[in-house]
């Protein structure tokens, strides 16, 4: 396939030596393979380095986060900074890509003349670890100029996000301090200056497995939701109205009361 662009894949990882092989194989076996895969190790204490270095001949780089530990957003930021190519795809170290993921996104970019202000994302599947059942992830349609929409509602997930390095850096990178809903904050940042394309087909599998994850931490989720609402308070009021902002704050309050936790 004749394609004028190259893609670097950034994967933050912490103590995921047991899931990285299947994750990496799904990335490397794409029908349109990436030019580079960067595993940014966020202070792992398992065999992550040993596992990743088995794939060095396939263009996979093992890079420890310089500060040793900084969280997934810091790891993603570092991966973006050192990436060799102009387009960045994100993946999580315990999830999988479907075979035509990048190919479908490349075709979507081609229709937009590979404009660096285009962000492409897509739907996915949620796989239940206990049964292996795959369920569609209902991602709200996020298409075109969608800054106002994203101020009020989450949208793309990292596993399907493809954006230019220029767009990410122009948006100020990713927020290292965002405690949860990190992909929501990232999408808001990108949507200030970028147009979104939403592929209406699943391109990844989100493995819903046993163990601790941000997505299962309800208290952290509430704190992150509140963080984003407060961070974009002025934008929400300006573009969506004070009543929308108030409604979002009430939602935070109700969620906090539900688990007996005050934000």
PDB file of C-alpha atoms in Angstrom:
ATOM      1  CA  UNK A   1       0.000   0.000   0.000  1.00  0.00           C
ATOM      2  CA  UNK A   2       1.384   3.390  -1.027  1.00  0.00           C
ATOM      3  CA  UNK A   3       1.165   5.679   1.984  1.00  0.00           C
ATOM      4  CA  UNK A   4       2.997   8.994   2.508  1.00  0.00           C
ATOM      5  CA  UNK A   5       2.981   8.841   6.308  1.00  0.00           C
ATOM      6  CA  UNK A   6       4.550   6.764   9.055  1.00  0.00           C
ATOM      7  CA  UNK A   7       3.090   5.965  12.453  1.00  0.00           C
ATOM      8  CA  UNK A   8       4.732   5.682  15.856  1.00  0.00           C
ATOM      9  CA  UNK A   9       2.785   3.725  18.464  1.00  0.00           C
ATOM     10  CA  UNK A  10       3.123   4.842  22.083  1.00  0.00           C
ATOM     11  CA  UNK A  11       2.292   2.320  24.816  1.00  0.00           C
ATOM     12  CA  UNK A  12       2.665   3.224  28.509  1.00  0.00           C
ATOM     13  CA  UNK A  13       3.210   0.190  30.698  1.00  0.00           C
ATOM     14  CA  UNK A  14       3.620  -0.659  34.349  1.00  0.00           C
ATOM     15  CA  UNK A  15       3.970  -4.267  35.523  1.00  0.00           C
ATOM     16  CA  UNK A  16       2.260  -5.674  32.417  1.00  0.00           C
ATOM     17  CA  UNK A  17       4.877  -8.225  31.387  1.00  0.00           C
ATOM     18  CA  UNK A  18       2.134 -10.868  31.286  1.00  0.00           C
ATOM     19  CA  UNK A  19      -0.094  -8.943  28.854  1.00  0.00           C
ATOM     20  CA  UNK A  20       2.500  -7.194  26.666  1.00  0.00           C
ATOM     21  CA  UNK A  21       3.222 -10.121  24.304  1.00  0.00           C
ATOM     22  CA  UNK A  22      -0.370 -10.382  23.035  1.00  0.00           C
ATOM     23  CA  UNK A  23      -0.683  -6.591  22.963  1.00  0.00           C
ATOM     24  CA  UNK A  24       2.503  -6.210  20.913  1.00  0.00           C
ATOM     25  CA  UNK A  25       1.607  -9.008  18.541  1.00  0.00           C
ATOM     26  CA  UNK A  26      -1.718  -7.320  17.762  1.00  0.00           C
ATOM     27  CA  UNK A  27       0.164  -4.093  17.007  1.00  0.00           C
ATOM     28  CA  UNK A  28       2.954  -5.665  14.957  1.00  0.00           C
ATOM     29  CA  UNK A  29       0.583  -7.877  12.944  1.00  0.00           C
ATOM     30  CA  UNK A  30      -1.432  -4.992  11.565  1.00  0.00           C
ATOM     31  CA  UNK A  31      -2.309  -5.145   7.858  1.00  0.00           C
ATOM     32  CA  UNK A  32      -0.660  -1.707   7.748  1.00  0.00           C
ATOM     33  CA  UNK A  33       2.189  -2.098  10.263  1.00  0.00           C
ATOM     34  CA  UNK A  34       3.484   0.855  12.264  1.00  0.00           C
ATOM     35  CA  UNK A  35       6.978   2.172  11.613  1.00  0.00           C
ATOM     36  CA  UNK A  36       7.847   2.280  15.303  1.00  0.00           C
ATOM     37  CA  UNK A  37       6.499   0.977  18.613  1.00  0.00           C
ATOM     38  CA  UNK A  38       7.595   2.629  21.860  1.00  0.00           C
ATOM     39  CA  UNK A  39       6.994   0.976  25.212  1.00  0.00           C
ATOM     40  CA  UNK A  40       7.445   3.588  27.939  1.00  0.00           C
ATOM     41  CA  UNK A  41       8.027   1.781  31.225  1.00  0.00           C
ATOM     42  CA  UNK A  42       6.532   3.627  34.186  1.00  0.00           C
ATOM     43  CA  UNK A  43       8.649   2.054  36.911  1.00  0.00           C
ATOM     44  CA  UNK A  44       7.814  -1.620  36.438  1.00  0.00           C
ATOM     45  CA  UNK A  45       9.135  -4.133  38.954  1.00  0.00           C
ATOM     46  CA  UNK A  46       8.329  -7.230  36.880  1.00  0.00           C
ATOM     47  CA  UNK A  47       9.949  -8.596  33.681  1.00  0.00           C
ATOM     48  CA  UNK A  48       8.638  -5.829  31.424  1.00  0.00           C
ATOM     49  CA  UNK A  49      12.078  -4.876  30.094  1.00  0.00           C
ATOM     50  CA  UNK A  50      13.013  -8.483  29.383  1.00  0.00           C
ATOM     51  CA  UNK A  51       9.729  -9.159  27.580  1.00  0.00           C
ATOM     52  CA  UNK A  52       9.863  -6.018  25.438  1.00  0.00           C
ATOM     53  CA  UNK A  53      13.475  -6.493  24.375  1.00  0.00           C
ATOM     54  CA  UNK A  54      12.518  -9.808  22.774  1.00  0.00           C
ATOM     55  CA  UNK A  55      10.758  -7.675  20.146  1.00  0.00           C
ATOM     56  CA  UNK A  56      13.586  -5.229  19.459  1.00  0.00           C
ATOM     57  CA  UNK A  57      14.217  -6.724  16.001  1.00  0.00           C
ATOM     58  CA  UNK A  58      10.632  -5.823  15.066  1.00  0.00           C
ATOM     59  CA  UNK A  59      11.022  -2.100  15.674  1.00  0.00           C
ATOM     60  CA  UNK A  60       9.897  -2.153  19.297  1.00  0.00           C
ATOM     61  CA  UNK A  61      11.763   0.201  21.625  1.00  0.00           C
ATOM     62  CA  UNK A  62      11.951  -0.218  25.391  1.00  0.00           C
ATOM     63  CA  UNK A  63      12.265   3.180  27.081  1.00  0.00           C
ATOM     64  CA  UNK A  64      12.127   3.687  30.850  1.00  0.00           C
ATOM     65  CA  UNK A  65      10.449   6.891  31.984  1.00  0.00           C
ATOM     66  CA  UNK A  66      13.376   9.143  32.998  1.00  0.00           C
ATOM     67  CA  UNK A  67      11.863  10.135  36.350  1.00  0.00           C
ATOM     68  CA  UNK A  68      11.239   6.484  37.162  1.00  0.00           C
ATOM     69  CA  UNK A  69       7.542   6.849  37.880  1.00  0.00           C
ATOM     70  CA  UNK A  70       5.118   9.487  36.687  1.00  0.00           C
ATOM     71  CA  UNK A  71       1.892   7.801  35.650  1.00  0.00           C
ATOM     72  CA  UNK A  72       0.421   6.831  32.298  1.00  0.00           C
ATOM     73  CA  UNK A  73       0.052  10.399  31.022  1.00  0.00           C
ATOM     74  CA  UNK A  74       3.684  11.232  31.741  1.00  0.00           C
ATOM     75  CA  UNK A  75       4.677   8.028  29.962  1.00  0.00           C
ATOM     76  CA  UNK A  76       2.541   8.921  26.938  1.00  0.00           C
ATOM     77  CA  UNK A  77       3.995  12.436  26.844  1.00  0.00           C
ATOM     78  CA  UNK A  78       7.529  11.087  26.881  1.00  0.00           C
ATOM     79  CA  UNK A  79       6.693   8.615  24.134  1.00  0.00           C
ATOM     80  CA  UNK A  80       5.277  11.395  21.969  1.00  0.00           C
ATOM     81  CA  UNK A  81       8.346  13.565  22.531  1.00  0.00           C
ATOM     82  CA  UNK A  82      10.825  10.887  21.445  1.00  0.00           C
ATOM     83  CA  UNK A  83       8.696   9.444  18.627  1.00  0.00           C
ATOM     84  CA  UNK A  84      10.499   9.460  15.276  1.00  0.00           C
ATOM     85  CA  UNK A  85       7.430   9.845  13.061  1.00  0.00           C
ATOM     86  CA  UNK A  86       4.755  12.426  12.396  1.00  0.00           C
ATOM     87  CA  UNK A  87       1.670  10.435  13.407  1.00  0.00           C
ATOM     88  CA  UNK A  88       1.041   8.983  16.856  1.00  0.00           C
ATOM     89  CA  UNK A  89      -1.243   6.087  17.747  1.00  0.00           C
ATOM     90  CA  UNK A  90      -1.839   5.197  21.380  1.00  0.00           C
ATOM     91  CA  UNK A  91      -2.415   1.739  22.806  1.00  0.00           C
ATOM     92  CA  UNK A  92      -2.753   0.351  26.332  1.00  0.00           C
ATOM     93  CA  UNK A  93      -0.430  -2.441  27.385  1.00  0.00           C
ATOM     94  CA  UNK A  94      -3.195  -4.909  28.251  1.00  0.00           C
ATOM     95  CA  UNK A  95      -5.448  -4.396  25.215  1.00  0.00           C
ATOM     96  CA  UNK A  96      -5.518  -5.567  21.594  1.00  0.00           C
ATOM     97  CA  UNK A  97      -5.895  -4.030  18.164  1.00  0.00           C
ATOM     98  CA  UNK A  98      -7.962  -5.696  15.474  1.00  0.00           C
ATOM     99  CA  UNK A  99      -5.944  -6.483  12.349  1.00  0.00           C
ATOM    100  CA  UNK A 100      -7.167  -3.614  10.125  1.00  0.00           C
ATOM    101  CA  UNK A 101      -7.139  -0.908  12.772  1.00  0.00           C
ATOM    102  CA  UNK A 102      -4.365   1.231  11.309  1.00  0.00           C
ATOM    103  CA  UNK A 103      -5.366   0.508   7.712  1.00  0.00           C
ATOM    104  CA  UNK A 104      -8.881   1.838   8.317  1.00  0.00           C
ATOM    105  CA  UNK A 105      -7.499   4.946   9.983  1.00  0.00           C
ATOM    106  CA  UNK A 106      -5.014   5.545   7.178  1.00  0.00           C
ATOM    107  CA  UNK A 107      -7.867   5.396   4.658  1.00  0.00           C
ATOM    108  CA  UNK A 108      -9.819   7.905   6.742  1.00  0.00           C
ATOM    109  CA  UNK A 109      -6.796  10.208   6.773  1.00  0.00           C
ATOM    110  CA  UNK A 110      -6.320   9.794   3.027  1.00  0.00           C
ATOM    111  CA  UNK A 111      -9.834  11.136   2.476  1.00  0.00           C
ATOM    112  CA  UNK A 112      -8.738  14.225   4.400  1.00  0.00           C
ATOM    113  CA  UNK A 113      -5.478  14.586   2.437  1.00  0.00           C
ATOM    114  CA  UNK A 114      -3.497  13.583   5.521  1.00  0.00           C
ATOM    115  CA  UNK A 115      -4.246  16.930   7.134  1.00  0.00           C
ATOM    116  CA  UNK A 116      -2.311  17.078  10.406  1.00  0.00           C
ATOM    117  CA  UNK A 117      -5.265  18.709  12.111  1.00  0.00           C
ATOM    118  CA  UNK A 118      -7.355  15.556  11.687  1.00  0.00           C
ATOM    119  CA  UNK A 119      -7.827  13.189  14.623  1.00  0.00           C
ATOM    120  CA  UNK A 120      -9.137   9.711  13.807  1.00  0.00           C
ATOM    121  CA  UNK A 121     -10.753   7.418  16.344  1.00  0.00           C
ATOM    122  CA  UNK A 122     -13.154   4.494  16.240  1.00  0.00           C
ATOM    123  CA  UNK A 123     -15.393   2.143  18.174  1.00  0.00           C
ATOM    124  CA  UNK A 124     -14.198  -0.879  20.107  1.00  0.00           C
ATOM    125  CA  UNK A 125     -15.150  -4.059  21.908  1.00  0.00           C
ATOM    126  CA  UNK A 126     -15.105  -4.788  25.636  1.00  0.00           C
ATOM    127  CA  UNK A 127     -13.992  -8.338  26.433  1.00  0.00           C
ATOM    128  CA  UNK A 128     -15.045  -9.719  29.794  1.00  0.00           C
ATOM    129  CA  UNK A 129     -12.178 -11.593  31.392  1.00  0.00           C
ATOM    130  CA  UNK A 130     -14.420 -13.953  33.323  1.00  0.00           C
ATOM    131  CA  UNK A 131     -16.347 -15.264  30.293  1.00  0.00           C
ATOM    132  CA  UNK A 132     -14.519 -14.034  27.185  1.00  0.00           C
ATOM    133  CA  UNK A 133     -17.733 -12.374  26.002  1.00  0.00           C
ATOM    134  CA  UNK A 134     -17.176  -9.424  23.668  1.00  0.00           C
ATOM    135  CA  UNK A 135     -19.567  -6.498  23.940  1.00  0.00           C
ATOM    136  CA  UNK A 136     -19.672  -3.351  21.791  1.00  0.00           C
ATOM    137  CA  UNK A 137     -18.441  -0.179  23.474  1.00  0.00           C
ATOM    138  CA  UNK A 138     -20.991   2.554  22.948  1.00  0.00           C
ATOM    139  CA  UNK A 139     -18.813   5.546  22.144  1.00  0.00           C
ATOM    140  CA  UNK A 140     -20.791   8.725  21.581  1.00  0.00           C
ATOM    141  CA  UNK A 141     -20.538   9.924  17.974  1.00  0.00           C
ATOM    142  CA  UNK A 142     -17.634  12.382  17.976  1.00  0.00           C
ATOM    143  CA  UNK A 143     -17.191  13.810  14.493  1.00  0.00           C
ATOM    144  CA  UNK A 144     -16.100  17.072  12.916  1.00  0.00           C
ATOM    145  CA  UNK A 145     -15.650  20.182  15.036  1.00  0.00           C
ATOM    146  CA  UNK A 146     -16.646  18.843  18.429  1.00  0.00           C
ATOM    147  CA  UNK A 147     -15.045  21.045  21.088  1.00  0.00           C
ATOM    148  CA  UNK A 148     -18.381  22.023  22.635  1.00  0.00           C
ATOM    149  CA  UNK A 149     -19.609  18.417  22.620  1.00  0.00           C
ATOM    150  CA  UNK A 150     -16.455  17.159  24.316  1.00  0.00           C
ATOM    151  CA  UNK A 151     -16.681  19.798  27.025  1.00  0.00           C
ATOM    152  CA  UNK A 152     -19.847  18.041  28.191  1.00  0.00           C
ATOM    153  CA  UNK A 153     -19.244  14.382  27.371  1.00  0.00           C
ATOM    154  CA  UNK A 154     -16.319  11.941  27.056  1.00  0.00           C
ATOM    155  CA  UNK A 155     -15.586  10.605  23.583  1.00  0.00           C
ATOM    156  CA  UNK A 156     -12.605   8.762  22.042  1.00  0.00           C
ATOM    157  CA  UNK A 157     -10.625   6.113  23.909  1.00  0.00           C
ATOM    158  CA  UNK A 158      -6.839   6.015  23.773  1.00  0.00           C
ATOM    159  CA  UNK A 159      -6.771   2.557  22.164  1.00  0.00           C
ATOM    160  CA  UNK A 160      -8.301   4.038  19.000  1.00  0.00           C
ATOM    161  CA  UNK A 161      -6.807   7.526  18.997  1.00  0.00           C
ATOM    162  CA  UNK A 162      -4.587   8.552  16.069  1.00  0.00           C
ATOM    163  CA  UNK A 163      -3.316  12.126  15.831  1.00  0.00           C
ATOM    164  CA  UNK A 164      -0.345  13.983  14.423  1.00  0.00           C
ATOM    165  CA  UNK A 165       2.591  14.724  16.666  1.00  0.00           C
ATOM    166  CA  UNK A 166       2.219  18.392  15.706  1.00  0.00           C
ATOM    167  CA  UNK A 167      -1.402  18.453  16.893  1.00  0.00           C
ATOM    168  CA  UNK A 168      -0.556  16.802  20.205  1.00  0.00           C
ATOM    169  CA  UNK A 169       2.358  19.113  20.940  1.00  0.00           C
ATOM    170  CA  UNK A 170       0.398  22.198  19.820  1.00  0.00           C
ATOM    171  CA  UNK A 171      -2.302  21.207  22.313  1.00  0.00           C
ATOM    172  CA  UNK A 172       0.295  21.305  25.075  1.00  0.00           C
ATOM    173  CA  UNK A 173       0.765  17.560  25.219  1.00  0.00           C
ATOM    174  CA  UNK A 174      -1.200  15.485  27.704  1.00  0.00           C
ATOM    175  CA  UNK A 175      -2.014  16.557  31.242  1.00  0.00           C
ATOM    176  CA  UNK A 176       0.232  14.604  33.642  1.00  0.00           C
ATOM    177  CA  UNK A 177      -1.907  15.665  36.603  1.00  0.00           C
ATOM    178  CA  UNK A 178      -5.263  14.409  35.330  1.00  0.00           C
ATOM    179  CA  UNK A 179      -6.182  11.596  37.782  1.00  0.00           C
ATOM    180  CA  UNK A 180      -8.695   9.793  35.533  1.00  0.00           C
ATOM    181  CA  UNK A 181     -10.748  10.343  32.362  1.00  0.00           C
ATOM    182  CA  UNK A 182      -7.372  11.090  30.787  1.00  0.00           C
ATOM    183  CA  UNK A 183      -8.557  10.325  27.258  1.00  0.00           C
ATOM    184  CA  UNK A 184     -11.437  12.778  27.746  1.00  0.00           C
ATOM    185  CA  UNK A 185      -9.078  15.580  28.713  1.00  0.00           C
ATOM    186  CA  UNK A 186      -6.794  14.711  25.790  1.00  0.00           C
ATOM    187  CA  UNK A 187      -9.702  14.788  23.341  1.00  0.00           C
ATOM    188  CA  UNK A 188     -10.815  18.198  24.631  1.00  0.00           C
ATOM    189  CA  UNK A 189      -7.297  19.558  24.172  1.00  0.00           C
ATOM    190  CA  UNK A 190      -7.073  18.253  20.612  1.00  0.00           C
ATOM    191  CA  UNK A 191     -10.577  19.414  19.673  1.00  0.00           C
ATOM    192  CA  UNK A 192      -9.726  23.091  20.151  1.00  0.00           C
ATOM    193  CA  UNK A 193      -7.880  23.082  16.829  1.00  0.00           C
ATOM    194  CA  UNK A 194      -8.590  19.714  15.237  1.00  0.00           C
ATOM    195  CA  UNK A 195     -11.415  18.050  13.343  1.00  0.00           C
ATOM    196  CA  UNK A 196     -12.379  14.524  14.387  1.00  0.00           C
ATOM    197  CA  UNK A 197     -13.227  11.528  12.208  1.00  0.00           C
ATOM    198  CA  UNK A 198     -15.155   8.731  13.919  1.00  0.00           C
ATOM    199  CA  UNK A 199     -14.954   5.289  12.284  1.00  0.00           C
ATOM    200  CA  UNK A 200     -18.158   3.445  13.087  1.00  0.00           C
ATOM    201  CA  UNK A 201     -16.551   0.029  13.420  1.00  0.00           C
ATOM    202  CA  UNK A 202     -14.615  -1.628  16.255  1.00  0.00           C
ATOM    203  CA  UNK A 203     -10.837  -1.500  15.857  1.00  0.00           C
ATOM    204  CA  UNK A 204      -9.680  -2.591  19.322  1.00  0.00           C
ATOM    205  CA  UNK A 205     -10.495  -4.936  22.181  1.00  0.00           C
ATOM    206  CA  UNK A 206     -10.549  -3.508  25.683  1.00  0.00           C
ATOM    207  CA  UNK A 207      -9.731  -6.367  28.033  1.00  0.00           C
ATOM    208  CA  UNK A 208     -11.834  -6.030  31.149  1.00  0.00           C
ATOM    209  CA  UNK A 209      -9.731  -8.233  33.417  1.00  0.00           C
ATOM    210  CA  UNK A 210      -9.370  -8.839  37.117  1.00  0.00           C
ATOM    211  CA  UNK A 211      -7.062  -6.509  38.976  1.00  0.00           C
ATOM    212  CA  UNK A 212      -6.623  -2.843  39.739  1.00  0.00           C
ATOM    213  CA  UNK A 213      -7.225  -0.339  36.948  1.00  0.00           C
ATOM    214  CA  UNK A 214      -8.138   3.337  36.841  1.00  0.00           C
ATOM    215  CA  UNK A 215     -11.411   2.517  35.082  1.00  0.00           C
ATOM    216  CA  UNK A 216     -12.577   0.406  38.049  1.00  0.00           C
ATOM    217  CA  UNK A 217     -11.693   2.984  40.727  1.00  0.00           C
ATOM    218  CA  UNK A 218     -14.973   4.857  41.249  1.00  0.00           C
ATOM    219  CA  UNK A 219     -13.540   7.348  43.716  1.00  0.00           C
ATOM    220  CA  UNK A 220     -10.684   8.206  41.356  1.00  0.00           C
ATOM    221  CA  UNK A 221     -13.177   8.459  38.489  1.00  0.00           C
ATOM    222  CA  UNK A 222     -15.208  11.049  40.401  1.00  0.00           C
ATOM    223  CA  UNK A 223     -12.094  13.037  41.288  1.00  0.00           C
ATOM    224  CA  UNK A 224     -11.033  12.999  37.617  1.00  0.00           C
ATOM    225  CA  UNK A 225     -14.483  14.035  36.400  1.00  0.00           C
ATOM    226  CA  UNK A 226     -14.484  16.921  38.861  1.00  0.00           C
ATOM    227  CA  UNK A 227     -10.935  17.859  37.817  1.00  0.00           C
ATOM    228  CA  UNK A 228     -11.972  18.185  34.185  1.00  0.00           C
ATOM    229  CA  UNK A 229     -15.175  20.106  34.959  1.00  0.00           C
ATOM    230  CA  UNK A 230     -13.216  22.592  37.069  1.00  0.00           C
ATOM    231  CA  UNK A 231     -10.377  22.822  34.577  1.00  0.00           C
ATOM    232  CA  UNK A 232     -12.711  23.728  31.713  1.00  0.00           C
ATOM    233  CA  UNK A 233     -15.201  25.714  33.793  1.00  0.00           C
ATOM    234  CA  UNK A 234     -14.798  28.932  31.814  1.00  0.00           C
ATOM    235  CA  UNK A 235     -15.026  27.139  28.467  1.00  0.00           C
ATOM    236  CA  UNK A 236     -18.120  25.202  29.538  1.00  0.00           C
ATOM    237  CA  UNK A 237     -19.886  28.363  30.704  1.00  0.00           C
ATOM    238  CA  UNK A 238     -18.814  30.322  27.618  1.00  0.00           C
ATOM    239  CA  UNK A 239     -19.751  27.728  24.997  1.00  0.00           C
ATOM    240  CA  UNK A 240     -22.482  25.701  26.708  1.00  0.00           C
ATOM    241  CA  UNK A 241     -23.949  27.981  29.354  1.00  0.00           C
ATOM    242  CA  UNK A 242     -23.825  28.188  33.124  1.00  0.00           C
ATOM    243  CA  UNK A 243     -26.709  25.742  33.542  1.00  0.00           C
ATOM    244  CA  UNK A 244     -24.712  23.010  31.781  1.00  0.00           C
ATOM    245  CA  UNK A 245     -21.756  23.659  34.075  1.00  0.00           C
ATOM    246  CA  UNK A 246     -24.034  23.553  37.126  1.00  0.00           C
ATOM    247  CA  UNK A 247     -25.576  20.289  35.927  1.00  0.00           C
ATOM    248  CA  UNK A 248     -22.122  18.712  35.630  1.00  0.00           C
ATOM    249  CA  UNK A 249     -21.169  19.851  39.143  1.00  0.00           C
ATOM    250  CA  UNK A 250     -24.412  18.398  40.501  1.00  0.00           C
ATOM    251  CA  UNK A 251     -23.555  15.114  38.792  1.00  0.00           C
ATOM    252  CA  UNK A 252     -20.207  15.078  40.612  1.00  0.00           C
ATOM    253  CA  UNK A 253     -21.954  15.793  43.911  1.00  0.00           C
ATOM    254  CA  UNK A 254     -24.498  13.001  43.443  1.00  0.00           C
ATOM    255  CA  UNK A 255     -21.802  10.485  42.489  1.00  0.00           C
ATOM    256  CA  UNK A 256     -19.723  11.484  45.515  1.00  0.00           C
ATOM    257  CA  UNK A 257     -22.679  11.126  47.865  1.00  0.00           C
ATOM    258  CA  UNK A 258     -23.498   7.739  46.365  1.00  0.00           C
ATOM    259  CA  UNK A 259     -20.200   6.296  47.563  1.00  0.00           C
ATOM    260  CA  UNK A 260     -20.099   8.470  50.684  1.00  0.00           C
ATOM    261  CA  UNK A 261     -17.130  10.424  49.431  1.00  0.00           C
ATOM    262  CA  UNK A 262     -16.931  14.214  49.282  1.00  0.00           C
ATOM    263  CA  UNK A 263     -14.999  15.730  46.403  1.00  0.00           C
TER     264      UNK A 263
END
